[in-house]
């Protein structure tokens, strides 16, 4: 019984290492792999659908998003955004944290290629994460809002969506005696951007 569990654990480690490796390969050599990307990227996105490999795939996408090569993700970008937005509703805290970081990286790198409706859905989900019950998650959500606001000239109606959905949560957070640290700093920046 124990050997079966060890075997399953090793298989999971191999899968996670393979996903991490493909993320690094694409982020490092993606310019030379342009012809293979339309077949490689959907496999990586498919790993996001598996509960066991989901977190590793999200982290691999973050590595690709911050690549200096500006890898062409157009064949999977909308699907990735849809999946990531859904992950913000999951109970897995580590997944939500990685998702917020990956979304931030994708918006910085590919903001001009993302449709306005995707932003509105992301902003709605962000508003649900802003509370004094988890200040670290709140800080990450507010950082993403700051990223969106910093690029609001190229994103239609993002300021209005953040004002309608996020600002009420942010104003409620200001009243909390628990507000401190990074959440306080990022909230200050967001209010200054407004």
PDB file of C-alpha atoms in Angstrom:
ATOM      1  CA  UNK A   1       0.000   0.000   0.000  1.00  0.00           C
ATOM      2  CA  UNK A   2       2.794   2.388   0.952  1.00  0.00           C
ATOM      3  CA  UNK A   3       4.724   1.626  -2.238  1.00  0.00           C
ATOM      4  CA  UNK A   4       1.625   2.478  -4.306  1.00  0.00           C
ATOM      5  CA  UNK A   5       1.354   5.843  -2.551  1.00  0.00           C
ATOM      6  CA  UNK A   6       5.056   6.504  -3.112  1.00  0.00           C
ATOM      7  CA  UNK A   7       4.669   5.605  -6.778  1.00  0.00           C
ATOM      8  CA  UNK A   8       1.732   7.972  -7.178  1.00  0.00           C
ATOM      9  CA  UNK A   9       3.672  10.727  -5.417  1.00  0.00           C
ATOM     10  CA  UNK A  10       6.647  10.208  -7.731  1.00  0.00           C
ATOM     11  CA  UNK A  11       4.361  10.277 -10.776  1.00  0.00           C
ATOM     12  CA  UNK A  12       2.891  13.565  -9.579  1.00  0.00           C
ATOM     13  CA  UNK A  13       6.377  15.004  -9.051  1.00  0.00           C
ATOM     14  CA  UNK A  14       7.353  13.969 -12.575  1.00  0.00           C
ATOM     15  CA  UNK A  15       4.232  15.625 -14.011  1.00  0.00           C
ATOM     16  CA  UNK A  16       4.874  18.836 -12.077  1.00  0.00           C
ATOM     17  CA  UNK A  17       8.526  18.906 -13.134  1.00  0.00           C
ATOM     18  CA  UNK A  18       7.539  18.339 -16.776  1.00  0.00           C
ATOM     19  CA  UNK A  19       5.052  21.223 -16.656  1.00  0.00           C
ATOM     20  CA  UNK A  20       7.589  23.514 -14.988  1.00  0.00           C
ATOM     21  CA  UNK A  21      10.179  22.493 -17.581  1.00  0.00           C
ATOM     22  CA  UNK A  22       7.897  23.217 -20.544  1.00  0.00           C
ATOM     23  CA  UNK A  23       7.140  26.639 -19.065  1.00  0.00           C
ATOM     24  CA  UNK A  24      10.853  27.381 -18.813  1.00  0.00           C
ATOM     25  CA  UNK A  25      11.561  26.032 -22.308  1.00  0.00           C
ATOM     26  CA  UNK A  26       8.819  28.158 -23.860  1.00  0.00           C
ATOM     27  CA  UNK A  27       9.859  31.269 -21.930  1.00  0.00           C
ATOM     28  CA  UNK A  28      13.521  30.820 -22.878  1.00  0.00           C
ATOM     29  CA  UNK A  29      13.355  29.455 -26.424  1.00  0.00           C
ATOM     30  CA  UNK A  30       9.858  30.492 -27.502  1.00  0.00           C
ATOM     31  CA  UNK A  31      11.124  32.688 -30.313  1.00  0.00           C
ATOM     32  CA  UNK A  32      12.755  29.634 -31.913  1.00  0.00           C
ATOM     33  CA  UNK A  33       9.690  27.483 -31.284  1.00  0.00           C
ATOM     34  CA  UNK A  34       7.110  29.687 -32.996  1.00  0.00           C
ATOM     35  CA  UNK A  35       5.932  26.855 -35.250  1.00  0.00           C
ATOM     36  CA  UNK A  36       5.483  24.462 -32.304  1.00  0.00           C
ATOM     37  CA  UNK A  37       3.713  26.895 -29.947  1.00  0.00           C
ATOM     38  CA  UNK A  38       0.192  26.329 -31.345  1.00  0.00           C
ATOM     39  CA  UNK A  39       0.522  22.647 -30.417  1.00  0.00           C
ATOM     40  CA  UNK A  40       2.467  23.105 -27.116  1.00  0.00           C
ATOM     41  CA  UNK A  41       0.440  25.854 -25.485  1.00  0.00           C
ATOM     42  CA  UNK A  42      -2.928  24.034 -25.584  1.00  0.00           C
ATOM     43  CA  UNK A  43      -1.318  21.090 -23.769  1.00  0.00           C
ATOM     44  CA  UNK A  44      -0.160  23.448 -21.031  1.00  0.00           C
ATOM     45  CA  UNK A  45      -3.624  24.996 -20.845  1.00  0.00           C
ATOM     46  CA  UNK A  46      -5.102  21.496 -20.671  1.00  0.00           C
ATOM     47  CA  UNK A  47      -3.012  20.864 -17.528  1.00  0.00           C
ATOM     48  CA  UNK A  48      -4.878  23.808 -15.953  1.00  0.00           C
ATOM     49  CA  UNK A  49      -8.040  21.717 -16.206  1.00  0.00           C
ATOM     50  CA  UNK A  50      -6.583  18.926 -14.079  1.00  0.00           C
ATOM     51  CA  UNK A  51      -7.005  19.603 -10.365  1.00  0.00           C
ATOM     52  CA  UNK A  52      -3.709  17.897  -9.543  1.00  0.00           C
ATOM     53  CA  UNK A  53      -1.545  19.822 -12.041  1.00  0.00           C
ATOM     54  CA  UNK A  54      -3.527  23.086 -12.006  1.00  0.00           C
ATOM     55  CA  UNK A  55      -1.274  25.072  -9.658  1.00  0.00           C
ATOM     56  CA  UNK A  56       1.915  24.074 -11.454  1.00  0.00           C
ATOM     57  CA  UNK A  57       0.417  25.004 -14.840  1.00  0.00           C
ATOM     58  CA  UNK A  58      -0.629  28.432 -13.530  1.00  0.00           C
ATOM     59  CA  UNK A  59       2.912  29.047 -12.288  1.00  0.00           C
ATOM     60  CA  UNK A  60       4.364  27.909 -15.633  1.00  0.00           C
ATOM     61  CA  UNK A  61       2.111  30.393 -17.440  1.00  0.00           C
ATOM     62  CA  UNK A  62       3.387  33.142 -15.154  1.00  0.00           C
ATOM     63  CA  UNK A  63       6.954  32.292 -16.177  1.00  0.00           C
ATOM     64  CA  UNK A  64       5.967  32.473 -19.846  1.00  0.00           C
ATOM     65  CA  UNK A  65       4.123  35.780 -19.325  1.00  0.00           C
ATOM     66  CA  UNK A  66       7.178  37.513 -17.857  1.00  0.00           C
ATOM     67  CA  UNK A  67       9.515  36.242 -20.568  1.00  0.00           C
ATOM     68  CA  UNK A  68      11.510  38.939 -22.329  1.00  0.00           C
ATOM     69  CA  UNK A  69      10.657  37.227 -25.630  1.00  0.00           C
ATOM     70  CA  UNK A  70       6.971  38.275 -25.489  1.00  0.00           C
ATOM     71  CA  UNK A  71       5.769  34.826 -26.540  1.00  0.00           C
ATOM     72  CA  UNK A  72       2.696  34.864 -28.766  1.00  0.00           C
ATOM     73  CA  UNK A  73      -0.093  33.470 -26.588  1.00  0.00           C
ATOM     74  CA  UNK A  74      -2.917  34.564 -28.869  1.00  0.00           C
ATOM     75  CA  UNK A  75      -4.010  30.976 -29.575  1.00  0.00           C
ATOM     76  CA  UNK A  76      -4.777  30.343 -25.888  1.00  0.00           C
ATOM     77  CA  UNK A  77      -4.973  33.750 -24.202  1.00  0.00           C
ATOM     78  CA  UNK A  78      -8.765  34.072 -23.941  1.00  0.00           C
ATOM     79  CA  UNK A  79      -9.142  30.493 -22.687  1.00  0.00           C
ATOM     80  CA  UNK A  80      -6.371  31.039 -20.133  1.00  0.00           C
ATOM     81  CA  UNK A  81      -8.052  34.198 -18.851  1.00  0.00           C
ATOM     82  CA  UNK A  82     -11.377  32.401 -18.519  1.00  0.00           C
ATOM     83  CA  UNK A  83      -9.779  29.561 -16.556  1.00  0.00           C
ATOM     84  CA  UNK A  84      -7.773  31.899 -14.337  1.00  0.00           C
ATOM     85  CA  UNK A  85     -10.824  34.003 -13.557  1.00  0.00           C
ATOM     86  CA  UNK A  86     -12.685  30.858 -12.500  1.00  0.00           C
ATOM     87  CA  UNK A  87      -9.779  29.900 -10.222  1.00  0.00           C
ATOM     88  CA  UNK A  88     -10.339  33.081  -8.207  1.00  0.00           C
ATOM     89  CA  UNK A  89     -13.528  31.425  -6.896  1.00  0.00           C
ATOM     90  CA  UNK A  90     -11.761  28.254  -5.737  1.00  0.00           C
ATOM     91  CA  UNK A  91     -11.156  27.494  -2.064  1.00  0.00           C
ATOM     92  CA  UNK A  92      -7.488  26.635  -2.658  1.00  0.00           C
ATOM     93  CA  UNK A  93      -5.638  29.680  -1.304  1.00  0.00           C
ATOM     94  CA  UNK A  94      -2.313  28.861  -3.001  1.00  0.00           C
ATOM     95  CA  UNK A  95      -4.107  28.561  -6.341  1.00  0.00           C
ATOM     96  CA  UNK A  96      -5.825  31.933  -5.882  1.00  0.00           C
ATOM     97  CA  UNK A  97      -2.509  33.580  -4.973  1.00  0.00           C
ATOM     98  CA  UNK A  98      -0.727  32.107  -7.999  1.00  0.00           C
ATOM     99  CA  UNK A  99      -3.683  33.047 -10.191  1.00  0.00           C
ATOM    100  CA  UNK A 100      -3.576  36.685  -9.101  1.00  0.00           C
ATOM    101  CA  UNK A 101       0.151  36.847  -9.836  1.00  0.00           C
ATOM    102  CA  UNK A 102      -0.276  35.209 -13.224  1.00  0.00           C
ATOM    103  CA  UNK A 103      -3.169  37.491 -14.167  1.00  0.00           C
ATOM    104  CA  UNK A 104      -1.064  40.492 -13.208  1.00  0.00           C
ATOM    105  CA  UNK A 105       1.826  39.283 -15.389  1.00  0.00           C
ATOM    106  CA  UNK A 106      -0.489  38.518 -18.320  1.00  0.00           C
ATOM    107  CA  UNK A 107      -2.136  41.937 -18.146  1.00  0.00           C
ATOM    108  CA  UNK A 108       1.224  43.705 -18.021  1.00  0.00           C
ATOM    109  CA  UNK A 109       2.548  41.718 -20.993  1.00  0.00           C
ATOM    110  CA  UNK A 110      -0.598  41.216 -23.103  1.00  0.00           C
ATOM    111  CA  UNK A 111      -3.031  43.890 -21.917  1.00  0.00           C
ATOM    112  CA  UNK A 112      -3.555  45.273 -25.405  1.00  0.00           C
ATOM    113  CA  UNK A 113      -4.623  41.827 -26.681  1.00  0.00           C
ATOM    114  CA  UNK A 114      -7.247  41.176 -24.001  1.00  0.00           C
ATOM    115  CA  UNK A 115     -10.894  41.944 -24.703  1.00  0.00           C
ATOM    116  CA  UNK A 116     -12.855  44.388 -22.549  1.00  0.00           C
ATOM    117  CA  UNK A 117     -15.384  41.773 -21.423  1.00  0.00           C
ATOM    118  CA  UNK A 118     -12.582  39.698 -19.889  1.00  0.00           C
ATOM    119  CA  UNK A 119     -11.549  42.673 -17.785  1.00  0.00           C
ATOM    120  CA  UNK A 120     -15.053  43.188 -16.468  1.00  0.00           C
ATOM    121  CA  UNK A 121     -15.300  39.557 -15.331  1.00  0.00           C
ATOM    122  CA  UNK A 122     -11.858  39.764 -13.685  1.00  0.00           C
ATOM    123  CA  UNK A 123     -12.835  42.955 -11.843  1.00  0.00           C
ATOM    124  CA  UNK A 124     -16.039  41.367 -10.531  1.00  0.00           C
ATOM    125  CA  UNK A 125     -14.029  38.449  -9.146  1.00  0.00           C
ATOM    126  CA  UNK A 126     -11.414  40.786  -7.658  1.00  0.00           C
ATOM    127  CA  UNK A 127     -14.078  42.656  -5.744  1.00  0.00           C
ATOM    128  CA  UNK A 128     -14.998  39.469  -3.884  1.00  0.00           C
ATOM    129  CA  UNK A 129     -11.412  39.040  -2.645  1.00  0.00           C
ATOM    130  CA  UNK A 130     -11.135  42.443  -0.977  1.00  0.00           C
ATOM    131  CA  UNK A 131     -11.807  42.172   2.754  1.00  0.00           C
ATOM    132  CA  UNK A 132     -10.006  42.328   6.069  1.00  0.00           C
ATOM    133  CA  UNK A 133     -10.365  38.560   6.559  1.00  0.00           C
ATOM    134  CA  UNK A 134      -7.332  37.856   4.326  1.00  0.00           C
ATOM    135  CA  UNK A 135      -5.123  40.912   3.939  1.00  0.00           C
ATOM    136  CA  UNK A 136      -2.520  39.134   1.830  1.00  0.00           C
ATOM    137  CA  UNK A 137      -5.116  38.093  -0.754  1.00  0.00           C
ATOM    138  CA  UNK A 138      -6.590  41.599  -0.559  1.00  0.00           C
ATOM    139  CA  UNK A 139      -3.178  43.125  -1.285  1.00  0.00           C
ATOM    140  CA  UNK A 140      -2.724  40.876  -4.347  1.00  0.00           C
ATOM    141  CA  UNK A 141      -6.218  41.729  -5.626  1.00  0.00           C
ATOM    142  CA  UNK A 142      -5.605  45.450  -5.118  1.00  0.00           C
ATOM    143  CA  UNK A 143      -2.239  45.200  -6.905  1.00  0.00           C
ATOM    144  CA  UNK A 144      -4.019  43.723  -9.889  1.00  0.00           C
ATOM    145  CA  UNK A 145      -6.526  46.597  -9.752  1.00  0.00           C
ATOM    146  CA  UNK A 146      -3.604  49.046  -9.730  1.00  0.00           C
ATOM    147  CA  UNK A 147      -2.148  47.310 -12.782  1.00  0.00           C
ATOM    148  CA  UNK A 148      -5.487  47.621 -14.558  1.00  0.00           C
ATOM    149  CA  UNK A 149      -5.835  51.273 -13.580  1.00  0.00           C
ATOM    150  CA  UNK A 150      -2.294  52.095 -14.685  1.00  0.00           C
ATOM    151  CA  UNK A 151      -3.198  50.873 -18.166  1.00  0.00           C
ATOM    152  CA  UNK A 152      -6.729  52.311 -18.208  1.00  0.00           C
ATOM    153  CA  UNK A 153      -6.123  54.414 -21.322  1.00  0.00           C
ATOM    154  CA  UNK A 154      -5.817  51.261 -23.423  1.00  0.00           C
ATOM    155  CA  UNK A 155      -8.525  49.335 -21.557  1.00  0.00           C
ATOM    156  CA  UNK A 156     -12.005  50.762 -22.200  1.00  0.00           C
ATOM    157  CA  UNK A 157     -14.254  51.315 -19.151  1.00  0.00           C
ATOM    158  CA  UNK A 158     -11.829  49.704 -16.682  1.00  0.00           C
ATOM    159  CA  UNK A 159     -11.870  52.761 -14.425  1.00  0.00           C
ATOM    160  CA  UNK A 160     -15.661  52.736 -14.344  1.00  0.00           C
ATOM    161  CA  UNK A 161     -15.793  48.991 -13.610  1.00  0.00           C
ATOM    162  CA  UNK A 162     -13.263  49.304 -10.788  1.00  0.00           C
ATOM    163  CA  UNK A 163     -15.109  52.309  -9.377  1.00  0.00           C
ATOM    164  CA  UNK A 164     -18.423  50.417  -9.396  1.00  0.00           C
ATOM    165  CA  UNK A 165     -17.213  47.005  -8.195  1.00  0.00           C
ATOM    166  CA  UNK A 166     -13.944  47.449  -6.265  1.00  0.00           C
ATOM    167  CA  UNK A 167     -14.163  50.934  -4.789  1.00  0.00           C
ATOM    168  CA  UNK A 168     -17.100  50.106  -2.441  1.00  0.00           C
ATOM    169  CA  UNK A 169     -15.104  47.149  -1.055  1.00  0.00           C
ATOM    170  CA  UNK A 170     -12.000  49.346  -0.751  1.00  0.00           C
ATOM    171  CA  UNK A 171     -13.900  52.051   1.118  1.00  0.00           C
ATOM    172  CA  UNK A 172     -15.302  49.456   3.515  1.00  0.00           C
ATOM    173  CA  UNK A 173     -11.772  48.131   4.029  1.00  0.00           C
ATOM    174  CA  UNK A 174     -10.508  51.606   4.981  1.00  0.00           C
ATOM    175  CA  UNK A 175     -12.788  51.511   8.046  1.00  0.00           C
ATOM    176  CA  UNK A 176     -11.320  48.229   9.282  1.00  0.00           C
ATOM    177  CA  UNK A 177      -8.995  48.406  12.305  1.00  0.00           C
ATOM    178  CA  UNK A 178      -7.205  45.343  10.868  1.00  0.00           C
ATOM    179  CA  UNK A 179      -5.966  47.164   7.752  1.00  0.00           C
ATOM    180  CA  UNK A 180      -2.173  47.243   7.742  1.00  0.00           C
ATOM    181  CA  UNK A 181       0.973  46.288   5.865  1.00  0.00           C
ATOM    182  CA  UNK A 182       0.991  45.666   2.125  1.00  0.00           C
ATOM    183  CA  UNK A 183      -2.796  45.846   1.850  1.00  0.00           C
ATOM    184  CA  UNK A 184      -2.714  49.364   3.326  1.00  0.00           C
ATOM    185  CA  UNK A 185       0.096  50.458   0.980  1.00  0.00           C
ATOM    186  CA  UNK A 186      -1.575  49.081  -2.149  1.00  0.00           C
ATOM    187  CA  UNK A 187      -4.965  50.493  -1.165  1.00  0.00           C
ATOM    188  CA  UNK A 188      -3.335  53.913  -0.765  1.00  0.00           C
ATOM    189  CA  UNK A 189      -1.794  53.604  -4.233  1.00  0.00           C
ATOM    190  CA  UNK A 190      -5.114  52.569  -5.765  1.00  0.00           C
ATOM    191  CA  UNK A 191      -6.939  55.504  -4.211  1.00  0.00           C
ATOM    192  CA  UNK A 192      -4.169  57.826  -5.381  1.00  0.00           C
ATOM    193  CA  UNK A 193      -4.533  56.511  -8.954  1.00  0.00           C
ATOM    194  CA  UNK A 194      -8.250  57.313  -8.850  1.00  0.00           C
TER     195      UNK A 194
END
